[in-house]
Short mmCIF file of C-alpha atoms and ligand atoms in Angstrom, two decimals:
data_model
loop_
_atom_site.label_atom_id
_atom_site.label_comp_id
_atom_site.label_asym_id
_atom_site.label_seq_id
_atom_site.Cartn_x
_atom_site.Cartn_y
_atom_site.Cartn_z
CA MET A 1030 -2.89 -156.24 133.98
CA LYS A 1031 -6.22 -157.04 133.20
CA GLY A 1032 -7.81 -160.56 134.14
CA ILE A 1033 -9.95 -162.55 132.14
CA CYS A 1034 -12.09 -165.39 132.08
CA ILE A 1035 -12.27 -167.85 128.67
CA LEU A 1036 -15.63 -169.49 128.27
CA GLY A 1037 -15.29 -172.03 125.65
CA ALA A 1038 -11.84 -171.63 125.38
CA THR A 1039 -11.58 -175.05 123.40
CA GLY A 1040 -13.35 -173.50 120.33
CA SER A 1041 -12.09 -171.51 117.57
CA ILE A 1042 -13.06 -168.32 119.02
CA GLY A 1043 -11.56 -169.43 122.53
CA VAL A 1044 -8.06 -170.50 120.78
CA SER A 1045 -8.20 -167.61 118.43
CA THR A 1046 -8.51 -165.16 121.71
CA LEU A 1047 -5.82 -166.89 123.52
CA ASP A 1048 -3.95 -166.50 120.53
CA VAL A 1049 -4.55 -162.58 120.61
CA VAL A 1050 -3.85 -162.96 124.54
CA SER A 1051 -0.48 -164.23 124.37
CA ARG A 1052 0.88 -161.23 122.02
CA HIS A 1053 -0.07 -158.82 125.15
CA PRO A 1054 0.80 -160.56 128.15
CA ASP A 1055 1.48 -157.57 129.76
CA LYS A 1056 -1.97 -156.40 129.64
CA TYR A 1057 -3.79 -159.55 130.64
CA GLU A 1058 -3.64 -162.39 133.34
CA ILE A 1059 -5.36 -165.81 132.45
CA ILE A 1060 -7.61 -166.03 135.48
CA ALA A 1061 -9.63 -168.98 133.64
CA LEU A 1062 -10.33 -171.15 131.06
CA THR A 1063 -13.50 -173.61 130.11
CA ALA A 1064 -14.38 -176.60 128.18
CA ASN A 1065 -17.45 -178.89 127.72
CA THR A 1066 -15.31 -182.39 126.99
CA ASN A 1067 -12.60 -181.62 125.48
CA VAL A 1068 -10.05 -182.33 128.03
CA GLU A 1069 -7.10 -183.01 125.60
CA VAL A 1070 -6.49 -178.95 124.83
CA LEU A 1071 -7.49 -177.54 127.75
CA TYR A 1072 -4.70 -179.31 129.59
CA GLN A 1073 -2.12 -178.29 126.39
CA GLN A 1074 -3.71 -174.65 127.56
CA CYS A 1075 -3.49 -175.03 131.15
CA LEU A 1076 0.01 -176.14 130.37
CA THR A 1077 0.75 -172.73 128.30
CA TYR A 1078 -1.51 -170.46 129.90
CA LEU A 1079 -1.04 -171.67 133.69
CA PRO A 1080 -4.76 -169.87 134.57
CA LYS A 1081 -5.59 -169.97 138.05
CA PHE A 1082 -9.10 -171.99 137.35
CA ALA A 1083 -9.76 -174.70 135.24
CA VAL A 1084 -13.57 -175.73 134.51
CA MET A 1085 -14.37 -179.06 132.73
CA VAL A 1086 -17.98 -179.41 132.78
CA ASP A 1087 -17.94 -182.53 132.22
CA GLU A 1088 -17.16 -183.86 135.93
CA GLU A 1089 -15.41 -187.33 134.42
CA LYS A 1090 -13.13 -185.69 132.47
CA ALA A 1091 -12.53 -182.63 135.38
CA LEU A 1092 -11.26 -186.05 137.90
CA PHE A 1093 -8.76 -186.97 134.82
CA LEU A 1094 -7.59 -183.53 133.91
CA GLU A 1095 -6.93 -183.04 137.62
CA GLN A 1096 -4.84 -185.85 137.52
CA LYS A 1097 -3.13 -184.91 134.52
CA LEU A 1098 -2.03 -181.71 136.17
CA ALA A 1099 -0.66 -183.44 139.20
CA ASP A 1100 1.14 -185.56 137.04
CA ALA A 1101 2.38 -182.65 135.50
CA LYS A 1102 3.88 -181.24 138.50
CA ILE A 1103 0.74 -178.38 138.23
CA THR A 1104 -0.94 -178.22 141.87
CA HIS A 1105 -1.59 -174.19 141.77
CA ILE A 1106 -4.99 -174.91 139.25
CA SER A 1107 -7.93 -175.32 140.68
CA VAL A 1108 -9.83 -177.44 138.58
CA LEU A 1109 -13.68 -176.97 138.68
CA SER A 1110 -16.90 -179.33 137.24
CA GLY A 1111 -20.00 -178.72 136.42
CA MET A 1112 -22.10 -175.89 134.45
CA ALA A 1113 -22.37 -173.64 138.16
CA ALA A 1114 -18.82 -173.60 137.65
CA LEU A 1115 -19.41 -171.84 134.65
CA GLU A 1116 -21.25 -168.80 136.25
CA THR A 1117 -18.93 -169.18 139.33
CA VAL A 1118 -15.25 -168.40 137.16
CA ALA A 1119 -17.56 -165.59 135.00
CA SER A 1120 -18.14 -164.01 137.95
CA LEU A 1121 -14.87 -163.68 140.32
CA GLU A 1122 -13.65 -160.42 141.33
CA GLU A 1123 -10.40 -160.72 139.86
CA VAL A 1124 -11.76 -161.08 136.77
CA ASP A 1125 -12.26 -157.87 134.04
CA SER A 1126 -13.26 -159.17 130.93
CA VAL A 1127 -14.98 -162.69 130.18
CA MET A 1128 -14.66 -163.92 126.29
CA ALA A 1129 -18.53 -165.31 126.73
CA ALA A 1130 -17.28 -168.31 123.33
CA ILE A 1131 -19.43 -170.95 124.49
CA VAL A 1132 -21.82 -172.32 121.63
CA GLY A 1133 -25.40 -172.46 121.62
CA ALA A 1134 -28.12 -171.55 124.81
CA ALA A 1135 -25.36 -173.53 126.94
CA GLY A 1136 -23.27 -170.28 127.22
CA LEU A 1137 -27.04 -168.51 128.35
CA LEU A 1138 -26.52 -168.84 131.99
CA PRO A 1139 -22.82 -168.50 132.20
CA SER A 1140 -22.64 -164.96 130.25
CA LEU A 1141 -25.51 -163.35 132.33
CA ALA A 1142 -23.67 -164.43 135.44
CA ALA A 1143 -20.90 -162.39 133.23
CA ALA A 1144 -23.13 -159.34 132.81
CA LYS A 1145 -24.94 -159.29 136.21
CA ALA A 1146 -21.28 -159.37 138.04
CA GLY A 1147 -20.94 -156.01 136.06
CA LYS A 1148 -18.14 -157.58 133.48
CA THR A 1149 -16.91 -156.16 130.50
CA VAL A 1150 -18.61 -159.16 128.27
CA LEU A 1151 -17.00 -159.79 124.90
CA LEU A 1152 -20.04 -161.86 123.46
CA ALA A 1153 -19.67 -164.27 120.41
CA ASN A 1154 -22.28 -166.08 121.63
CA LYS A 1155 -24.69 -164.68 119.83
CA GLU A 1156 -27.47 -167.31 120.88
CA ALA A 1157 -27.07 -166.47 124.39
CA LEU A 1158 -27.95 -163.14 123.11
CA VAL A 1159 -30.33 -164.09 121.24
CA MET A 1160 -33.02 -166.50 122.58
CA SER A 1161 -33.19 -164.06 126.46
CA GLY A 1162 -33.06 -160.69 124.59
CA ASP A 1163 -34.09 -157.53 126.54
CA ILE A 1164 -33.20 -159.87 129.69
CA PHE A 1165 -29.60 -159.78 128.44
CA MET A 1166 -29.38 -156.42 127.95
CA GLN A 1167 -31.09 -155.08 130.81
CA ALA A 1168 -28.41 -157.50 133.08
CA ILE A 1169 -25.61 -155.02 131.45
CA THR A 1170 -27.48 -151.90 132.13
CA GLU A 1171 -28.50 -152.51 136.11
CA SER A 1172 -24.72 -153.92 136.69
CA GLY A 1173 -23.15 -151.15 134.82
CA ALA A 1174 -21.52 -154.19 132.95
CA THR A 1175 -19.32 -153.11 129.15
CA LEU A 1176 -21.11 -155.58 126.00
CA LEU A 1177 -18.69 -155.28 123.41
CA PRO A 1178 -19.59 -157.30 120.29
CA ILE A 1179 -17.21 -160.45 119.72
CA ASP A 1180 -19.47 -161.10 115.98
CA SER A 1181 -17.50 -159.88 113.14
CA GLU A 1182 -20.63 -157.89 111.90
CA HIS A 1183 -21.60 -156.38 115.26
CA ASN A 1184 -17.56 -155.66 115.94
CA ALA A 1185 -17.16 -154.03 112.28
CA ILE A 1186 -21.07 -151.98 112.84
CA PHE A 1187 -19.73 -150.84 117.04
CA GLN A 1188 -16.28 -149.93 115.43
CA CYS A 1189 -18.88 -146.98 112.54
CA MET A 1190 -20.75 -146.06 115.74
CA PRO A 1191 -20.18 -142.76 117.14
CA ALA A 1192 -17.74 -142.31 119.22
CA ASN A 1193 -18.89 -142.77 122.82
CA TYR A 1194 -21.70 -145.07 121.22
CA LYS A 1195 -22.60 -147.28 124.23
CA THR A 1196 -24.32 -151.10 122.81
CA GLY A 1197 -27.94 -150.93 124.25
CA GLU A 1198 -28.19 -147.26 122.53
CA THR A 1199 -30.22 -145.95 119.94
CA ALA A 1200 -27.44 -143.46 117.49
CA LYS A 1201 -29.82 -141.51 116.41
CA GLN A 1202 -28.07 -140.20 113.60
CA ALA A 1203 -27.61 -144.04 112.17
CA ARG A 1204 -30.92 -144.76 109.74
CA ARG A 1205 -29.60 -148.25 108.56
CA ILE A 1206 -27.18 -150.80 108.90
CA LEU A 1207 -26.37 -152.57 106.36
CA LEU A 1208 -25.42 -155.98 107.24
CA THR A 1209 -23.07 -158.19 105.12
CA ALA A 1210 -23.04 -161.99 104.65
CA SER A 1211 -20.95 -164.31 103.14
CA GLY A 1212 -23.69 -165.92 101.86
CA GLY A 1213 -21.98 -169.60 102.75
CA PRO A 1214 -20.49 -172.12 100.61
CA PHE A 1215 -24.18 -173.19 99.07
CA ARG A 1216 -24.86 -169.53 97.46
CA GLU A 1217 -24.79 -170.65 93.69
CA THR A 1218 -25.99 -174.33 94.59
CA PRO A 1219 -28.82 -175.39 92.00
CA LEU A 1220 -31.68 -175.56 94.89
CA GLU A 1221 -32.53 -179.23 93.89
CA GLN A 1222 -29.47 -179.56 94.84
CA LEU A 1223 -29.64 -178.85 98.75
CA VAL A 1224 -31.54 -181.56 99.88
CA ASP A 1225 -28.66 -183.79 99.25
CA VAL A 1226 -25.75 -181.89 100.69
CA THR A 1227 -23.88 -183.49 103.60
CA PRO A 1228 -22.49 -181.99 107.04
CA GLU A 1229 -19.29 -182.34 105.69
CA GLN A 1230 -19.81 -179.90 102.93
CA ALA A 1231 -21.95 -177.40 104.91
CA ILE A 1232 -19.21 -177.24 107.38
CA ALA A 1233 -16.60 -175.99 104.51
CA HIS A 1234 -17.05 -172.63 104.80
CA PRO A 1235 -15.03 -170.88 101.67
CA LYS A 1236 -14.14 -167.91 104.34
CA TRP A 1237 -14.13 -168.08 107.39
CA ASN A 1238 -13.22 -171.69 109.75
CA MET A 1239 -15.47 -171.91 112.80
CA GLY A 1240 -17.02 -174.60 114.92
CA ARG A 1241 -19.41 -177.18 113.25
CA LYS A 1242 -22.42 -175.44 114.49
CA ILE A 1243 -22.01 -171.85 113.29
CA SER A 1244 -20.16 -173.46 109.86
CA VAL A 1245 -23.48 -175.02 109.21
CA ASP A 1246 -25.52 -171.67 110.33
CA SER A 1247 -23.29 -169.96 107.75
CA ALA A 1248 -24.97 -172.50 104.73
CA THR A 1249 -28.29 -172.17 105.61
CA MET A 1250 -27.84 -168.63 106.36
CA MET A 1251 -29.62 -168.88 109.71
CA ASN A 1252 -26.18 -167.56 110.78
CA LYS A 1253 -27.52 -164.27 109.48
CA GLY A 1254 -30.85 -164.42 111.07
CA LEU A 1255 -29.29 -164.67 114.37
CA GLU A 1256 -27.23 -161.82 113.45
CA LEU A 1257 -30.33 -159.85 112.16
CA ILE A 1258 -31.79 -160.45 115.93
CA GLU A 1259 -28.67 -159.85 117.73
CA ALA A 1260 -28.13 -156.39 115.70
CA CYS A 1261 -31.30 -155.54 117.05
CA LEU A 1262 -31.17 -155.94 120.21
CA LEU A 1263 -27.45 -154.45 120.47
CA PHE A 1264 -27.57 -151.59 118.12
CA ASN A 1265 -31.53 -151.30 119.64
CA MET A 1266 -32.73 -150.35 115.98
CA PRO A 1267 -35.71 -152.27 114.65
CA SER A 1268 -35.41 -155.11 112.01
CA ASP A 1269 -36.87 -152.95 108.89
CA ALA A 1270 -33.67 -150.20 109.37
CA ILE A 1271 -31.02 -153.66 108.98
CA GLN A 1272 -30.79 -154.77 105.22
CA VAL A 1273 -28.58 -158.04 105.13
CA VAL A 1274 -26.64 -157.53 102.44
CA ILE A 1275 -24.80 -160.99 100.49
CA HIS A 1276 -20.89 -159.98 100.08
CA LYS A 1277 -18.94 -162.76 98.95
CA GLN A 1278 -15.50 -161.51 99.58
CA SER A 1279 -15.90 -160.54 103.29
CA ILE A 1280 -13.91 -157.99 103.41
CA ILE A 1281 -16.38 -155.46 104.12
CA HIS A 1282 -17.85 -156.52 107.38
CA SER A 1283 -21.00 -155.00 107.72
CA MET A 1284 -22.01 -150.99 107.56
CA VAL A 1285 -24.03 -148.45 108.83
CA ASP A 1286 -25.47 -145.47 106.87
CA TYR A 1287 -26.35 -142.25 108.25
CA VAL A 1288 -28.63 -138.90 108.19
CA ASP A 1289 -26.15 -137.57 106.01
CA GLY A 1290 -25.87 -139.97 103.28
CA SER A 1291 -22.31 -141.30 104.29
CA VAL A 1292 -22.54 -144.99 104.89
CA LEU A 1293 -19.02 -145.48 107.34
CA ALA A 1294 -17.96 -149.54 106.93
CA GLN A 1295 -15.03 -151.80 108.65
CA MET A 1296 -13.07 -153.78 106.35
CA GLY A 1297 -10.33 -156.43 106.57
CA ASN A 1298 -9.39 -159.86 106.20
CA PRO A 1299 -11.73 -162.52 107.22
CA ASP A 1300 -9.68 -163.17 110.83
CA MET A 1301 -11.59 -163.07 114.09
CA ARG A 1302 -8.78 -162.10 115.91
CA THR A 1303 -8.76 -158.44 114.65
CA PRO A 1304 -12.71 -158.19 116.37
CA ILE A 1305 -11.39 -160.09 119.10
CA ALA A 1306 -7.74 -157.72 119.80
CA HIS A 1307 -10.65 -154.52 118.94
CA ALA A 1308 -12.90 -155.64 121.79
CA MET A 1309 -9.81 -156.64 124.32
CA ALA A 1310 -8.34 -153.45 123.32
CA TYR A 1311 -10.67 -151.30 123.70
CA PRO A 1312 -10.79 -148.38 123.25
CA GLU A 1313 -7.62 -148.83 122.44
CA ARG A 1314 -5.96 -150.94 119.70
CA PHE A 1315 -2.97 -153.24 119.85
CA ASP A 1316 -2.05 -155.35 117.40
CA SER A 1317 -3.75 -158.83 116.54
CA GLY A 1318 -1.29 -160.89 114.09
CA VAL A 1319 -4.09 -160.10 111.30
CA ALA A 1320 -1.86 -159.90 108.34
CA PRO A 1321 -2.53 -156.24 106.92
CA LEU A 1322 -5.40 -156.37 103.70
CA ASP A 1323 -4.32 -156.31 100.16
CA ILE A 1324 -6.81 -154.29 98.29
CA PHE A 1325 -5.29 -155.09 95.43
CA GLU A 1326 -5.91 -158.87 95.93
CA VAL A 1327 -8.90 -157.92 96.99
CA ALA A 1328 -9.26 -156.00 93.54
CA GLN A 1329 -13.35 -156.27 93.55
CA MET A 1330 -16.10 -156.02 96.08
CA ASP A 1331 -20.03 -157.41 95.13
CA PHE A 1332 -22.92 -156.85 96.88
CA GLU A 1333 -25.94 -158.62 96.49
CA LYS A 1334 -29.93 -159.05 97.78
CA PRO A 1335 -29.99 -162.60 99.74
CA ASN A 1336 -32.66 -164.84 98.07
CA LEU A 1337 -35.31 -165.84 100.50
CA GLN A 1338 -36.24 -168.62 98.45
CA ARG A 1339 -32.63 -170.51 99.00
CA PHE A 1340 -32.54 -168.83 102.73
CA PRO A 1341 -35.78 -169.48 104.73
CA CYS A 1342 -33.66 -169.87 107.59
CA LEU A 1343 -33.02 -166.18 107.10
CA ARG A 1344 -36.91 -165.51 106.16
CA LEU A 1345 -37.49 -167.14 109.82
CA ALA A 1346 -35.52 -165.06 111.70
CA GLN A 1347 -37.49 -162.00 110.28
CA GLU A 1348 -40.40 -163.22 111.40
CA ALA A 1349 -39.65 -164.33 115.18
CA ILE A 1350 -37.85 -160.60 115.64
CA ASN A 1351 -41.01 -159.04 113.71
CA THR A 1352 -43.40 -161.28 116.09
CA GLY A 1353 -41.03 -160.63 119.06
CA GLY A 1354 -41.78 -162.35 122.88
CA ILE A 1355 -40.43 -165.44 123.18
CA MET A 1356 -40.29 -166.64 118.91
CA PRO A 1357 -36.79 -165.44 119.17
CA THR A 1358 -35.90 -168.15 122.08
CA VAL A 1359 -38.39 -170.58 120.31
CA LEU A 1360 -36.35 -169.82 116.96
CA ASN A 1361 -32.89 -170.17 118.89
CA ALA A 1362 -33.84 -173.88 120.38
CA ALA A 1363 -35.44 -175.44 117.76
CA ASN A 1364 -32.12 -174.17 115.05
CA GLU A 1365 -30.22 -176.12 117.58
CA ILE A 1366 -31.66 -179.31 117.69
CA ALA A 1367 -32.37 -179.47 113.61
CA VAL A 1368 -28.41 -179.13 113.14
CA GLU A 1369 -27.20 -181.32 115.49
CA ALA A 1370 -29.55 -183.69 113.91
CA PHE A 1371 -28.28 -182.76 110.51
CA LEU A 1372 -25.09 -182.96 111.86
CA ASN A 1373 -25.63 -186.82 113.02
CA GLU A 1374 -27.19 -187.62 109.50
CA THR A 1375 -30.55 -187.36 111.37
CA VAL A 1376 -32.04 -185.27 109.22
CA LYS A 1377 -31.48 -183.58 105.32
CA PHE A 1378 -30.07 -180.39 105.45
CA THR A 1379 -33.38 -178.89 103.53
CA ASP A 1380 -35.06 -179.80 106.90
CA ILE A 1381 -33.80 -177.58 109.31
CA ALA A 1382 -35.87 -174.62 108.16
CA MET A 1383 -39.36 -177.10 108.27
CA ILE A 1384 -38.20 -177.77 111.52
CA ILE A 1385 -37.99 -174.56 112.44
CA GLU A 1386 -40.90 -172.94 111.21
CA GLN A 1387 -43.17 -176.17 112.39
CA THR A 1388 -41.84 -175.68 115.80
CA MET A 1389 -42.71 -171.95 115.67
CA ALA A 1390 -45.76 -172.76 114.33
CA GLN A 1391 -46.90 -174.24 117.48
CA PHE A 1392 -46.10 -171.59 119.70
CA THR A 1393 -48.29 -168.21 120.62
CA ALA A 1394 -45.84 -165.01 120.63
CA ASN A 1395 -46.42 -164.70 124.77
CA GLN A 1396 -43.61 -162.14 126.55
CA ALA A 1397 -39.87 -163.18 127.62
CA ASN A 1398 -40.30 -161.38 130.43
CA SER A 1399 -38.61 -163.31 133.18
CA LEU A 1400 -35.57 -166.02 132.59
CA GLU A 1401 -37.60 -168.44 133.90
CA ILE A 1402 -40.14 -168.10 130.69
CA VAL A 1403 -36.89 -168.14 128.63
CA LEU A 1404 -35.67 -171.67 129.92
CA VAL A 1405 -39.58 -172.98 130.42
CA THR A 1406 -39.63 -171.95 126.78
CA ASP A 1407 -36.15 -173.52 125.27
CA THR A 1408 -36.96 -176.71 126.99
CA LYS A 1409 -40.42 -176.95 125.54
CA ALA A 1410 -39.27 -176.20 122.10
CA ARG A 1411 -36.28 -178.29 121.65
CA GLU A 1412 -39.34 -181.35 122.73
CA THR A 1413 -41.76 -179.61 120.18
CA ALA A 1414 -38.58 -179.31 117.64
CA VAL A 1415 -37.58 -183.18 118.49
CA LYS A 1416 -41.56 -184.84 117.93
CA ILE A 1417 -41.07 -183.00 114.73
CA ILE A 1418 -37.66 -184.83 113.64
CA ASN A 1419 -39.13 -188.04 115.14
CA GLY A 1420 -42.15 -187.79 113.22
CA LEU A 1421 -40.30 -187.16 109.68
CA ASN A 1422 -38.11 -190.46 110.45
CA HIS A 1423 -41.15 -193.45 110.66
P1 LIG B 538 -16.55 -174.46 118.74
O1 LIG B 538 -17.52 -175.30 118.65
O2 LIG B 538 -15.50 -174.53 118.01
O3 LIG B 538 -16.27 -173.82 120.45
C1 LIG B 538 -17.32 -173.83 121.53
C2 LIG B 538 -16.39 -173.98 122.57
O4 LIG B 538 -17.83 -173.91 123.46
C3 LIG B 538 -15.22 -175.69 123.01
O5 LIG B 538 -14.70 -174.74 123.75
C4 LIG B 538 -16.27 -175.91 123.90
O6 LIG B 538 -16.01 -176.53 125.19
C5 LIG B 538 -17.55 -175.27 124.18
N1 LIG B 538 -19.32 -175.87 124.65
C6 LIG B 538 -19.33 -176.63 123.91
N2 LIG B 538 -20.70 -177.05 124.32
C7 LIG B 538 -21.21 -176.03 125.62
C8 LIG B 538 -21.73 -176.57 126.82
N3 LIG B 538 -22.86 -178.26 126.60
N4 LIG B 538 -21.07 -176.39 128.13
C9 LIG B 538 -19.90 -175.41 127.92
N5 LIG B 538 -19.36 -175.88 127.11
C10 LIG B 538 -19.62 -175.61 126.02
O7 LIG B 538 -17.27 -172.60 118.76
P2 LIG B 538 -16.94 -171.72 117.85
O8 LIG B 538 -16.81 -171.47 116.56
O9 LIG B 538 -15.91 -170.59 118.46
O10 LIG B 538 -18.43 -170.68 118.62
C11 LIG B 538 -18.54 -170.02 119.94
C12 LIG B 538 -19.56 -169.23 119.80
O11 LIG B 538 -19.11 -168.11 118.63
C13 LIG B 538 -20.75 -169.87 119.16
O12 LIG B 538 -22.38 -168.66 119.49
C14 LIG B 538 -21.12 -168.56 117.51
O13 LIG B 538 -21.67 -168.64 117.13
C15 LIG B 538 -20.04 -167.25 118.09
N6 LIG B 538 -19.46 -166.59 116.59
C16 LIG B 538 -18.34 -167.58 116.61
C17 LIG B 538 -17.02 -167.22 114.98
C18 LIG B 538 -16.69 -167.35 114.50
O14 LIG B 538 -15.56 -167.52 113.83
N7 LIG B 538 -15.97 -169.61 115.11
C19 LIG B 538 -17.64 -166.18 114.52
C20 LIG B 538 -18.78 -165.18 115.83
C21 LIG B 538 -19.50 -165.85 116.31
MG1 LIG B 539 -20.74 -162.75 112.42
#
């Protein structure tokens, strides 16, 4: 039995992970579940999965959870609160695997704690990797941790890598990565209509059912931009060896092009339980609950180049990785602020890229050689983005 800690258990990835875990009660024991504020869902998960630890970041809600569990006569679950508790449960001795599924920069320190503690890190939280880059990858190498990608594209690429390949290495015979993208809900929307897009429309993804933030990122294609940076780090490849391909059917989840002309692809129905089950069972495989792919129903697959005029966020991410240093940290922080403001209807959809671009313009490409620099840059970039937004609304 392996012990698992799920950071962000109440989110889209967290819930899918629990679905996979529940199919294999003989293989995984749930040690810890964490959530930010969603006490109702975490309470239900505690009743069903009986973890040893439950973390509610919000202190008041943690007290409420403790009371509810006591009322239900469940006394053996330790309820913890606060951000530091996330790091504690991610590093527990009895935890073998940590599903890093918190959204955004909030997931950095707990994911890094898992990496430093030498755990098998199942990484969904791409923002943590994008903002900390080499620091994260170094923590993995130094502790001897195993890093397995959950993002469907990166999991697909990993599956197409040579036998015994480890993330962070360069696969010498792999000359190119083809990173697929669905193109999101606005792939064909007339450009002049993008300014009027509502949060509701942006969140309605045609192929994947995901949390709000990543859904907006998919609509702007910043998600693919973050994934481009994620791929550079995970597979140790330069950005110009990674081609983004719009593939609207989302059946091929990415491809690796080898020097002999072979192009390997991983395919399947768009359901995150496949990459989750792959990483959980690795190097074996087990059932994920995902329906078999009906290739005749798919019938046709299309591929096109992304239009950077339609998707300026993808261009900004390319610029950030090519500039390097702290720029990916700045990009990520500005994006988080801009997306939040869009979801709160403070700014327009088309303002998102503009806010990020203006934020990036105020930073120079200093090196990101310590965690402290990363955290300070993240804070400063957020403040800069907020100022730009305030300027827009006066
Ligand atoms: P979500 O919004 O559905 O869930 C987020 C989880 O993080 C929740 O459990 C929430 O309680 C927790 N959380 C949020 N803010 C927090 C904070 N400040 N402190 C502690 N915990 C906090 O998000 P999601 O769609 O499950 O995505 C999670 C991560 O996985 C993201 O980084 C996303 O990019 C990545 N990812 C998601 C999908 C998908 O299909 N949903 C696919 C690929 C990658
Ligand atoms: Mg993805």
